[in-house]
Amino acid sequence: MATEQSQVLELFEKPFRGPSGGTISFPTGEGIGTRIGTGGRPPAELGYATTLQRGRVFSVFIRAHRRAARSLCDYFMRARNIAELTSLANACRNLVNEQLFIYSLSFVIIRKPELRRVRIPTVVETFPSKFASQEMLQQAGNEVRRNPTRTEPIVINQECSGTLIKPEHRLSYWREDYGINSHHWHWHLVFPIEMDIRRDRKGEIFYYMHQQMLARYDMERLSHSLNRVLPMTGLRDPVVDGYFSKLTVNNSGRAWGTRQDDTRLKDVRRDDFGLGFINISDLELYISRLMDAVHQGFAQDRQGNRIPLTDDPPKGGRRGIDILGDAFEADAELSVNYPFYGDLHNLAHVVIAFSHDPDFAHREEVSTIGDAATSMRDPFFYRLHKFVDEFFQEYKLQQRPYNNEELGLPGVRVVRIGVLQDGVPNNLRTGWNQREFEAGRGLDFGGSAPIRLRFTHLDHRPFDYHLQIMNTLPAEKDVTVRIFLAPTLDERGNRMSFMDQRLLWAEMDKFVTKLTPGENKLVRSSRDSSITAPPEATFRELEAGREITSGTQAGVEFGQCGCGWPRHMLLPRGMPQGMDFQLFVMLTDQALDKVDQVIRGRPCTNAVSYCGILDSKFPGARPMGFPFDRRNPAMVNGNVIQTAGELAAQFDNMVMEDIKITFVGNQLQRS
Ligand code: CUO
């Protein structure tokens, strides 16, 4: 195992090495890329994998790139063990795009059961230039050149990409956090499109995971007295937010594209990215057709059949949200009608990502919103996804409200809930913390000193949820516990109606437990959250074998472990003077929640609410986001329901609690 792990680390080390690494050759418009190989003829078994230029961006949002990834993954899938994978990989690593190479290797290690027990190193270390500014990397390079024999580590501190002159930049630390961007890269890796993967409820999790990221972004915005993010209004209006990432694409210093405030979107003609003509008017057609489907309650397939869109399908049927998610993202293999509903979400990423140079007039690179590893850095990402989410919400609002049977759990009463952090009840503290990553693994500076990038990030100390529950049933009862967090007040300082607060509820945890008859006291650690993953192992940790042999992790199939919201970002920042939040806890009947299945092997079960379980059904039968995914019932037991608190008051199995979140800045470790 240790040998396999070191073989894998070797494959991930210095992706830009090799004869052509970093060499850019610009196409002149006659083809989609420069083929690199012996005599200009790449080996046939690599298929489309060699159609991407080396030294450029690889993006899953671009169909031609997905096609190249499919070819390279098919090539790697022949490997039966790490030794064979190493030999296949070494045979082609100088012929294919570096980012495509790492993506495909990661994909195959995750997909093949016999390879899953090895861990892939974090993408932060494999491609530090996607996470650290050119200036930081340049400083490191200068240090190495100044003193090539130095052996003590070079530590470079991170800075955000903008100054606070623009209010949006108050959120830069969040958008540019290494953990959320790494999670997003992994999420799109484990929920790939057009890769012949059939993951359970993929369309629905596309909707839910991105909706939850928006809820978290909005909580963070309210923590800075900023309004909730507004959606992109249309494709003809200016892109209000500019973005200048300061990042580089490869080890030759090629810069990502940038975008001024108020840039207008244009039709895209980028042969260098394998893109055909992308016309804004085509995207507008897709928008209109998708909205037709939402409002008519059915989609139309290629044969003209009406496919009903409802979240109450007949038993065994797919929910409308799942069908809509697949049509919207879009996946040509799963969309109900790909030519008709198009590729709206991916193409919207692409059109925005090339808005600074839509026809390659300036030979500019794609901008960061065009790559899953960097897109969350761009403020406009959230406006784009708010626009996407509005379609899904429009659909959800047409579903019936949940009824008393679905919401209630007779015989079970939640008496009290609260949180305890370092002995302090119901006041959680957040602040700054730091983490170092090894940049020298992903870049090639020469020299013998380790180069460490030091990122400052939001964090909190672990805390526990305490739940006091009364089970008045005569027997044990299996229940699902759902915990949500939302701000108490809106931008104006007013309390919110159910419908206003509905989209701000962020899932904090969801777990199954057994209640004994009588009183039950549950303590649940924040570290066990259903949305988070623990910090990703670095090269150093993997080399030391610590992460792969320790305790309960031994034998786990790590493949998809990199997917998961970073643990350090579980809480919103809150305010220095303390900010009001509400916890909402709901218990539901596990008999109605559970999904019957036998899970084979020891899959990674981090962050199941965002990432599911590999090769298994999504563990939970209810619609994702339950109970806040639908409008509230107008009345319960004869009482009008207008707020989440009024809903909770009508059901014994729900309770709300006021808490505060206080930001203590640099005092976190000292407090
Ligand atoms: Cu994850 Cu648009 O889907 O970024």
XYZ file of C-alpha atoms and ligand atoms in Angstrom:
675
model
C 0.000 0.000 0.000
C 2.770 2.414 0.905
C 4.458 1.720 -2.443
C 1.213 2.272 -4.328
C 0.698 5.539 -2.521
C 4.159 6.756 -3.394
C 3.660 5.744 -7.050
C 0.485 7.839 -7.108
C 2.231 10.789 -5.499
C 4.908 10.597 -8.163
C 2.214 10.826 -10.880
C 0.761 13.942 -9.298
C 4.066 15.652 -8.711
C 5.161 18.529 -10.955
C 2.446 18.229 -13.591
C 4.080 20.915 -15.731
C 7.363 19.081 -16.126
C 8.084 17.544 -19.491
C 9.365 18.771 -22.809
C 6.387 20.888 -23.725
C 5.275 21.876 -20.263
C 4.352 25.508 -20.276
C 5.083 26.002 -23.953
C 2.178 27.769 -25.559
C 1.512 27.487 -29.236
C -1.370 29.525 -30.508
C -3.617 28.094 -33.164
C -4.224 30.355 -36.084
C -7.869 29.500 -36.377
C -7.633 26.478 -38.624
C -8.106 23.862 -35.932
C -9.092 23.407 -32.341
C -5.634 22.847 -30.972
C -2.092 21.900 -31.681
C -1.595 18.168 -31.659
C 1.533 17.223 -29.876
C 3.118 13.881 -30.575
C 5.658 12.120 -32.604
C 5.605 13.466 -36.114
C 2.367 15.328 -35.313
C 0.478 12.013 -35.055
C -0.586 11.121 -31.522
C -1.241 7.478 -30.626
C -4.720 6.442 -31.740
C -5.645 4.978 -28.346
C -5.552 8.462 -26.840
C -8.522 9.464 -28.979
C -9.469 13.090 -28.438
C -7.159 13.407 -25.422
C -4.462 15.134 -27.454
C -6.760 17.785 -28.921
C -6.151 20.151 -25.991
C -3.033 22.269 -26.001
C -0.566 21.858 -23.180
C -0.118 24.794 -20.866
C -3.731 25.936 -21.267
C -6.844 25.583 -19.113
C -8.864 22.375 -19.128
C -12.511 22.929 -18.194
C -15.373 20.521 -17.560
C -17.744 23.300 -18.613
C -16.514 22.904 -22.225
C -17.923 19.998 -24.185
C -14.825 19.415 -26.310
C -12.806 19.198 -23.105
C -15.236 16.676 -21.636
C -14.806 14.639 -24.805
C -11.017 14.756 -24.385
C -11.406 13.712 -20.741
C -13.593 10.801 -21.763
C -10.880 9.592 -24.151
C -8.091 9.876 -21.603
C -10.172 8.277 -18.851
C -11.037 5.362 -21.179
C -7.327 4.957 -21.834
C -6.491 4.968 -18.113
C -9.434 2.718 -17.208
C -7.565 -0.255 -18.689
C -5.234 -0.208 -15.706
C -5.887 -2.971 -13.188
C -3.555 -1.633 -10.552
C -1.442 1.379 -9.733
C 1.614 -0.072 -11.466
C -0.319 -0.378 -14.741
C -1.807 3.059 -14.298
C 1.672 4.465 -13.741
C 2.939 2.895 -16.906
C -0.025 4.112 -19.006
C 0.263 7.568 -17.497
C 3.985 7.866 -18.060
C 3.521 6.860 -21.675
C 1.274 9.830 -22.371
C 1.993 12.520 -19.818
C 4.026 14.606 -22.250
C 1.392 14.332 -24.961
C -1.665 15.638 -23.180
C -2.735 18.803 -21.421
C -1.418 18.813 -17.850
C -4.711 19.688 -16.169
C -6.581 17.126 -18.247
C -3.944 14.576 -17.205
C -4.453 15.173 -13.467
C -8.254 15.323 -13.815
C -8.337 12.008 -15.676
C -5.941 10.287 -13.295
C -8.064 11.448 -10.359
C -11.227 10.326 -12.126
C -9.899 6.823 -12.751
C -8.543 6.416 -9.214
C -11.991 7.331 -7.906
C -13.946 5.179 -10.364
C -11.983 1.952 -10.199
C -12.732 -0.040 -7.028
C -9.284 -1.646 -7.065
C -7.601 1.786 -6.954
C -9.832 3.559 -4.487
C -7.826 2.887 -1.385
C -5.043 5.187 -2.436
C -5.446 8.873 -1.776
C -4.957 11.563 -4.310
C -3.121 14.630 -3.077
C -5.005 17.854 -2.703
C -5.497 19.908 -5.861
C -4.129 22.901 -3.914
C -0.682 21.319 -3.989
C -0.965 19.797 -7.445
C -1.934 23.125 -9.018
C -0.906 25.867 -6.570
C -1.217 28.440 -9.333
C -5.007 27.967 -9.211
C -4.975 29.032 -5.564
C -2.047 31.390 -5.063
C -1.334 34.629 -6.887
C 1.423 35.005 -9.414
C 3.105 37.413 -7.048
C 3.246 34.847 -4.261
C 4.701 32.250 -6.580
C 7.139 34.756 -8.053
C 8.375 35.627 -4.562
C 8.964 31.950 -3.905
C 10.831 31.556 -7.204
C 13.006 34.592 -6.402
C 13.881 33.147 -2.990
C 14.939 29.873 -4.592
C 17.086 31.626 -7.184
C 18.654 33.859 -4.541
C 19.707 30.909 -2.443
C 19.399 27.571 -4.300
C 21.091 25.598 -1.534
C 18.801 26.864 1.191
C 17.080 24.035 3.029
C 14.791 25.793 5.499
C 11.213 26.301 4.209
C 10.223 29.419 2.315
C 6.852 30.580 3.597
C 4.747 32.910 1.457
C 1.677 34.613 2.882
C -1.498 34.924 0.878
C -3.276 38.155 0.011
C -6.747 38.522 -1.440
C -7.140 39.743 -4.995
C -8.839 43.089 -4.346
C -8.900 45.999 -1.912
C -11.850 46.939 0.242
C -12.704 49.961 -1.859
C -15.413 47.805 -3.384
C -17.845 46.431 -0.801
C -17.936 43.099 -2.670
C -14.316 42.550 -1.735
C -15.224 42.172 1.915
C -16.110 38.648 0.867
C -12.866 37.912 -0.998
C -11.480 35.784 1.822
C -14.558 33.568 1.472
C -14.728 33.372 -2.311
C -10.984 32.790 -2.570
C -10.820 30.260 0.245
C -8.719 27.270 -0.818
C -11.173 24.832 0.773
C -14.375 25.857 -0.953
C -12.651 26.009 -4.337
C -11.036 22.642 -3.799
C -14.443 21.216 -2.795
C -16.031 22.606 -5.946
C -13.320 21.065 -8.145
C -13.879 17.708 -6.440
C -17.641 17.967 -6.636
C -17.544 18.335 -10.407
C -15.001 15.496 -10.528
C -17.249 13.076 -8.638
C -20.433 14.226 -10.411
C -19.046 14.353 -13.934
C -21.208 14.866 -16.966
C -21.015 12.954 -20.236
C -18.594 10.450 -18.717
C -20.965 7.470 -18.753
C -21.498 7.740 -15.000
C -24.990 7.286 -13.613
C -24.947 8.739 -10.136
C -28.170 8.571 -8.207
C -30.159 11.847 -8.202
C -27.315 13.724 -9.872
C -29.594 16.424 -11.292
C -31.159 17.006 -7.897
C -27.827 17.195 -6.074
C -26.606 19.680 -8.690
C -29.513 21.891 -7.678
C -29.176 21.270 -3.941
C -25.407 21.547 -3.483
C -25.253 24.800 -5.448
C -28.335 26.189 -3.662
C -26.704 25.463 -0.328
C -23.500 27.194 -1.364
C -25.635 30.245 -2.175
C -27.339 30.066 1.237
C -23.903 30.020 2.851
C -22.681 32.870 0.685
C -25.719 34.935 1.663
C -25.154 34.227 5.359
C -21.616 35.462 4.909
C -22.825 38.574 3.094
C -25.270 39.401 5.874
C -22.363 38.974 8.322
C -20.794 41.962 6.513
C -24.055 43.957 6.296
C -24.242 43.296 2.557
C -27.501 42.436 0.870
C -28.176 38.903 -0.327
C -26.751 38.184 -3.766
C -28.910 39.287 -6.672
C -29.308 37.073 -9.713
C -27.834 37.759 -13.100
C -30.714 39.537 -14.799
C -30.199 38.322 -18.327
C -27.576 37.784 -20.949
C -27.961 41.236 -22.515
C -27.277 43.180 -19.335
C -23.744 44.110 -18.297
C -21.850 41.753 -16.016
C -21.765 44.146 -13.099
C -18.860 42.614 -11.189
C -15.367 42.647 -12.611
C -12.779 40.162 -11.481
C -8.993 40.115 -11.592
C -7.774 36.866 -10.138
C -3.983 37.504 -10.137
C -3.603 33.780 -10.809
C -1.571 32.015 -13.459
C -2.555 29.094 -15.642
C 0.765 27.310 -15.915
C 4.360 27.498 -14.736
C 5.312 29.899 -17.520
C 3.274 32.648 -15.934
C 0.407 32.731 -18.436
C -2.338 34.801 -16.787
C -5.995 33.952 -16.503
C -8.363 36.283 -18.298
C -9.732 39.233 -16.352
C -12.993 41.144 -16.589
C -13.781 44.809 -16.038
C -16.941 45.872 -14.202
C -19.951 46.185 -16.499
C -18.584 44.042 -19.304
C -21.174 43.054 -21.869
C -21.556 39.431 -22.899
C -21.036 38.649 -26.553
C -21.298 35.679 -28.865
C -18.227 33.507 -28.417
C -15.898 32.296 -31.167
C -13.028 30.506 -29.474
C -11.635 27.767 -31.698
C -8.604 27.563 -29.433
C -10.907 26.047 -26.795
C -12.710 23.718 -29.152
C -15.829 25.810 -28.924
C -18.114 26.083 -31.886
C -20.195 29.209 -32.310
C -21.926 30.087 -29.049
C -24.677 32.592 -29.672
C -26.355 34.452 -26.859
C -29.639 34.112 -28.707
C -29.308 30.297 -28.533
C -28.890 30.510 -24.767
C -31.966 32.711 -24.582
C -33.912 30.048 -26.443
C -32.815 27.434 -23.911
C -33.817 29.730 -21.045
C -37.254 30.178 -22.530
C -37.757 26.465 -23.222
C -36.637 25.446 -19.750
C -38.955 27.997 -18.171
C -41.780 26.697 -20.383
C -41.141 23.219 -19.006
C -41.209 24.541 -15.430
C -44.481 26.393 -15.959
C -46.184 23.719 -18.007
C -45.217 20.993 -15.585
C -43.687 18.748 -18.207
C -40.635 18.499 -20.420
C -40.749 17.213 -23.957
C -38.438 14.426 -25.070
C -37.047 13.818 -28.586
C -40.119 11.800 -29.564
C -42.476 14.540 -28.463
C -43.573 12.677 -25.323
C -44.505 14.746 -22.320
C -42.360 13.888 -19.310
C -44.179 15.118 -16.196
C -42.180 17.296 -13.834
C -43.344 16.698 -10.298
C -41.678 16.044 -6.958
C -44.460 13.552 -6.193
C -43.777 11.033 -8.965
C -45.327 7.575 -8.946
C -43.329 5.130 -6.798
C -39.924 4.499 -8.344
C -40.244 7.463 -10.706
C -37.745 10.308 -10.921
C -38.543 13.610 -9.297
C -39.025 16.581 -11.573
C -36.169 18.435 -9.874
C -33.794 15.634 -10.876
C -34.947 15.711 -14.511
C -34.730 19.489 -14.557
C -31.242 19.480 -13.000
C -29.914 17.128 -15.666
C -31.511 19.178 -18.442
C -30.191 22.408 -17.030
C -26.612 21.562 -16.101
C -26.630 20.041 -18.847
C -25.612 16.490 -19.487
C -26.030 15.419 -23.114
C -26.362 11.782 -22.015
C -28.923 12.424 -19.300
C -30.842 15.455 -20.511
C -34.420 14.679 -21.434
C -33.868 16.485 -24.720
C -30.364 17.890 -25.156
C -30.799 19.525 -28.576
C -33.950 21.281 -27.380
C -33.001 22.332 -23.834
C -29.342 22.809 -24.693
C -26.349 23.197 -22.446
C -27.456 26.308 -20.600
C -25.520 26.264 -17.359
C -22.191 25.181 -18.874
C -22.473 27.629 -21.756
C -23.366 30.455 -19.392
C -20.099 29.751 -17.534
C -18.292 29.798 -20.873
C -19.861 33.002 -22.236
C -19.026 34.857 -19.016
C -15.554 33.311 -18.920
C -14.754 34.687 -22.382
C -16.540 38.024 -22.089
C -13.178 39.878 -22.017
C -12.032 38.323 -25.318
C -14.891 36.464 -26.967
C -13.249 36.090 -30.381
C -9.610 35.589 -29.329
C -8.714 38.994 -30.752
C -6.415 39.585 -27.780
C -5.105 36.051 -27.393
C -6.349 36.143 -23.808
C -6.873 33.083 -21.659
C -10.271 32.037 -20.277
C -11.131 33.708 -16.957
C -11.482 31.847 -13.695
C -15.257 31.385 -13.848
C -14.491 28.922 -16.675
C -12.814 26.344 -14.423
C -14.463 24.471 -11.530
C -11.291 24.865 -9.401
C -11.327 28.653 -9.641
C -14.886 29.733 -10.516
C -16.025 30.383 -6.955
C -13.431 33.158 -6.672
C -15.391 35.344 -9.070
C -18.229 37.407 -7.516
C -20.308 36.907 -10.643
C -20.310 33.129 -10.094
C -22.912 33.697 -7.372
C -25.106 35.884 -9.556
C -24.943 33.247 -12.276
C -25.862 30.475 -9.879
C -28.593 32.579 -8.289
C -30.025 32.896 -11.779
C -29.791 29.095 -12.172
C -31.344 28.572 -8.752
C -34.288 30.808 -9.582
C -35.378 28.275 -12.211
C -35.249 25.504 -9.663
C -37.067 27.613 -7.092
C -39.736 28.536 -9.604
C -40.252 24.815 -10.080
C -40.225 24.085 -6.337
C -42.835 26.744 -5.643
C -45.235 24.895 -7.883
C -45.067 21.815 -5.714
C -47.685 21.338 -3.003
C -46.642 22.252 0.548
C -45.733 19.353 2.835
C -48.623 18.004 4.881
C -48.812 17.227 8.606
C -47.979 13.550 8.085
C -44.789 14.449 6.238
C -43.756 17.148 8.687
C -44.705 15.539 11.978
C -43.427 12.635 14.064
C -46.051 11.649 16.639
C -44.695 10.498 19.988
C -41.363 12.316 19.704
C -40.782 15.725 21.254
C -37.659 17.841 21.011
C -37.529 19.485 24.430
C -34.409 21.611 24.121
C -31.475 22.206 21.843
C -28.351 24.283 22.084
C -24.708 24.477 21.147
C -21.686 24.443 23.405
C -18.248 25.641 22.328
C -15.391 25.592 24.855
C -17.972 25.516 27.632
C -19.828 28.602 26.322
C -23.501 28.006 25.456
C -25.172 29.370 22.316
C -22.452 31.833 21.334
C -20.139 30.427 18.704
C -16.902 32.181 17.910
C -15.192 32.399 14.552
C -11.835 33.929 13.676
C -8.734 33.632 11.553
C -6.548 30.594 11.297
C -3.761 29.551 8.929
C -2.776 26.492 6.939
C 0.291 25.748 4.883
C 0.554 23.868 1.607
C 3.615 22.759 -0.265
C 3.786 24.690 -3.543
C 7.044 23.179 -4.757
C 5.221 19.935 -5.616
C 3.101 21.557 -8.252
C 5.623 23.996 -9.643
C 9.168 23.580 -10.714
C 11.487 26.123 -9.169
C 14.470 23.848 -8.639
C 16.336 24.369 -5.363
C 16.124 22.142 -2.324
C 14.025 24.190 0.098
C 10.370 23.309 0.569
C 8.142 26.176 -0.571
C 5.120 26.631 1.605
C 2.115 28.766 0.867
C 0.451 30.029 3.985
C -3.257 30.670 3.554
C -5.232 32.605 6.120
C -8.781 31.317 6.415
C -11.907 31.661 8.486
C -12.216 28.994 11.164
C -13.896 28.163 14.437
C -13.201 25.861 17.336
C -15.204 22.630 17.336
C -18.528 22.727 19.136
C -21.245 20.275 20.133
C -24.976 20.269 19.579
C -26.886 19.209 22.677
C -30.358 17.812 22.125
C -32.847 16.823 24.776
C -35.562 14.617 23.299
C -38.565 12.864 24.825
C -39.716 9.637 23.201
C -43.195 8.871 24.508
C -43.522 5.790 22.307
C -43.369 2.436 24.089
C -40.425 1.262 21.967
C -37.138 2.393 20.493
C -37.445 4.665 17.491
C -34.978 5.312 14.673
C -35.037 8.963 13.667
C -33.234 11.308 11.311
C -32.010 14.477 12.980
C -31.779 17.512 10.692
C -30.017 20.665 11.851
C -30.166 23.943 9.937
C -28.784 27.424 10.567
C -30.050 30.753 9.207
C -29.641 34.421 10.063
C -32.473 35.755 12.225
C -32.743 39.169 10.572
C -32.770 40.394 7.007
C -30.708 43.234 5.509
C -32.984 45.809 7.130
C -32.797 44.245 10.562
C -36.308 42.781 10.343
C -37.409 39.270 11.176
C -38.144 37.202 8.108
C -41.221 35.373 6.914
C -40.914 31.669 6.179
C -40.714 32.391 2.453
C -38.041 35.045 2.882
C -35.873 32.968 5.184
C -36.502 29.731 3.297
C -33.484 30.008 1.001
C -31.109 30.999 3.790
C -31.389 27.797 5.803
C -28.030 26.086 5.518
C -27.814 22.410 6.354
C -25.390 21.953 9.252
C -25.892 18.277 9.892
C -28.158 15.326 9.201
C -27.734 12.001 10.954
C -29.612 8.925 12.041
C -29.962 7.904 15.671
C -31.962 5.548 17.821
C -34.159 6.959 20.573
C -34.877 4.863 23.626
C -38.285 5.206 25.311
C -38.318 8.187 27.682
C -35.777 10.969 27.839
C -32.806 11.000 25.455
C -29.814 13.307 25.639
C -27.821 13.532 22.444
C -24.464 15.200 21.973
C -23.227 15.573 18.402
C -19.900 17.082 17.413
C -19.670 19.725 14.714
C -16.767 17.705 13.321
C -19.186 14.967 12.247
C -21.257 17.265 10.025
C -22.974 15.675 7.017
C -21.691 18.374 4.690
C -18.030 18.706 5.611
C -14.829 16.905 4.835
C -11.811 17.033 7.128
C -8.784 18.891 5.815
C -7.334 17.197 2.757
C -4.099 15.335 3.247
C -1.035 17.100 1.927
C 1.800 15.415 0.037
C 3.820 15.384 3.236
C 1.073 13.664 5.209
C 0.487 11.130 2.454
C 4.182 10.401 2.188
C 4.318 9.817 5.912
C 1.426 7.376 5.545
C -0.381 9.024 8.414
C -3.612 9.601 6.568
C -3.869 6.157 5.043
C -3.091 3.951 7.965
C -4.455 5.749 10.969
C -7.228 4.327 13.120
C -10.662 3.983 11.648
C -9.584 5.286 8.267
C -7.596 2.185 7.391
C -9.234 0.340 4.514
C -11.513 3.217 3.540
C -12.003 3.864 -0.164
C -10.706 7.379 -0.199
C -11.510 8.141 -3.801
C -14.197 10.656 -3.230
C -13.024 11.983 0.108
C -11.876 15.280 -1.369
C -15.510 16.193 -2.032
C -17.037 18.019 0.912
C -17.467 21.501 2.248
C -14.291 22.452 4.148
C -14.704 21.917 7.843
C -13.224 25.331 8.618
C -16.059 27.006 6.668
C -18.942 25.294 8.454
C -19.919 28.497 10.266
C -20.557 31.902 8.755
C -18.300 34.644 10.043
C -20.906 36.434 12.142
C -20.095 39.914 13.464
C -17.537 41.257 15.946
C -20.376 42.438 18.156
C -22.203 39.096 17.779
C -24.828 38.325 15.165
C -28.198 36.659 15.673
C -28.768 33.295 14.062
C -31.396 30.624 14.492
C -30.909 26.904 14.755
C -33.736 24.764 13.480
C -33.787 21.126 14.505
C -36.255 18.621 13.113
C -36.611 14.909 13.775
C -38.227 12.694 11.168
C -39.166 9.045 10.983
C -36.233 7.000 9.701
C -38.688 4.413 8.421
C -39.857 7.022 5.895
C -36.405 8.513 5.275
C -34.362 5.434 4.682
C -33.238 4.035 1.376
C -32.880 0.281 1.168
C -29.506 -0.685 -0.129
C -26.431 -2.676 0.721
C -23.319 -0.534 0.560
C -20.312 -2.580 -0.475
C -16.738 -1.894 0.551
C -15.880 0.928 2.907
C -16.771 3.990 0.910
C -15.824 7.444 2.001
C -18.878 8.777 3.802
C -17.743 12.350 4.387
C -20.120 15.057 3.362
C -22.871 12.739 2.120
C -25.427 15.540 1.934
C -23.353 17.380 -0.664
C -21.517 14.488 -2.281
C -23.630 11.318 -1.865
C -21.908 7.932 -1.591
C -19.995 6.551 -4.531
C -21.765 3.749 -6.441
C -24.673 3.906 -3.997
C -28.029 5.551 -3.808
C -28.252 8.922 -2.120
C -28.827 8.074 1.557
C -32.176 9.727 2.227
C -35.500 9.285 0.499
C -36.941 12.773 0.959
C -36.395 15.622 -1.468
C -33.062 17.313 -0.843
C -33.523 20.441 1.248
C -36.614 19.064 3.030
C -38.539 20.780 4.639
C -37.394 24.170 3.299
C -37.373 23.229 -0.376
C -41.135 23.923 -0.645
C -43.419 26.749 0.368
C -44.839 26.571 3.878
C -48.283 25.139 4.582
C -50.700 28.066 4.901
C -52.260 26.624 8.046
C -51.492 23.857 10.512
C -54.058 22.760 13.112
C -56.116 25.858 12.315
C -53.196 28.216 12.905
C -51.820 30.485 10.208
C -48.166 29.773 9.419
C -46.037 32.693 8.289
C -42.654 32.051 9.841
C -40.383 29.074 10.475
C -40.921 29.671 14.191
C -44.698 29.385 13.784
C -44.209 26.133 11.906
C -41.914 24.742 14.605
C -44.451 25.746 17.274
C -47.045 23.432 15.715
C -44.914 20.303 15.715
C -43.332 18.605 18.726
C -40.582 17.145 16.556
C -39.258 20.608 15.600
C -37.639 23.314 17.643
C -35.876 26.603 17.051
C -33.236 28.225 19.207
C -31.601 31.638 19.049
C -27.808 31.673 19.041
C -25.110 34.225 18.339
C -22.034 33.988 16.184
C -19.208 36.310 17.151
C -16.189 37.010 14.999
C -13.062 37.384 17.128
C -10.507 37.922 14.333
C -6.999 36.929 15.352
C -8.108 36.031 18.855
C -9.531 32.647 17.833
C -6.595 30.534 18.974
C -6.099 32.588 22.116
C -9.712 32.741 23.255
Cu -20.545 24.095 -9.951
Cu -21.756 26.247 -12.238
O -21.779 24.307 -11.498
O -20.270 25.755 -11.069
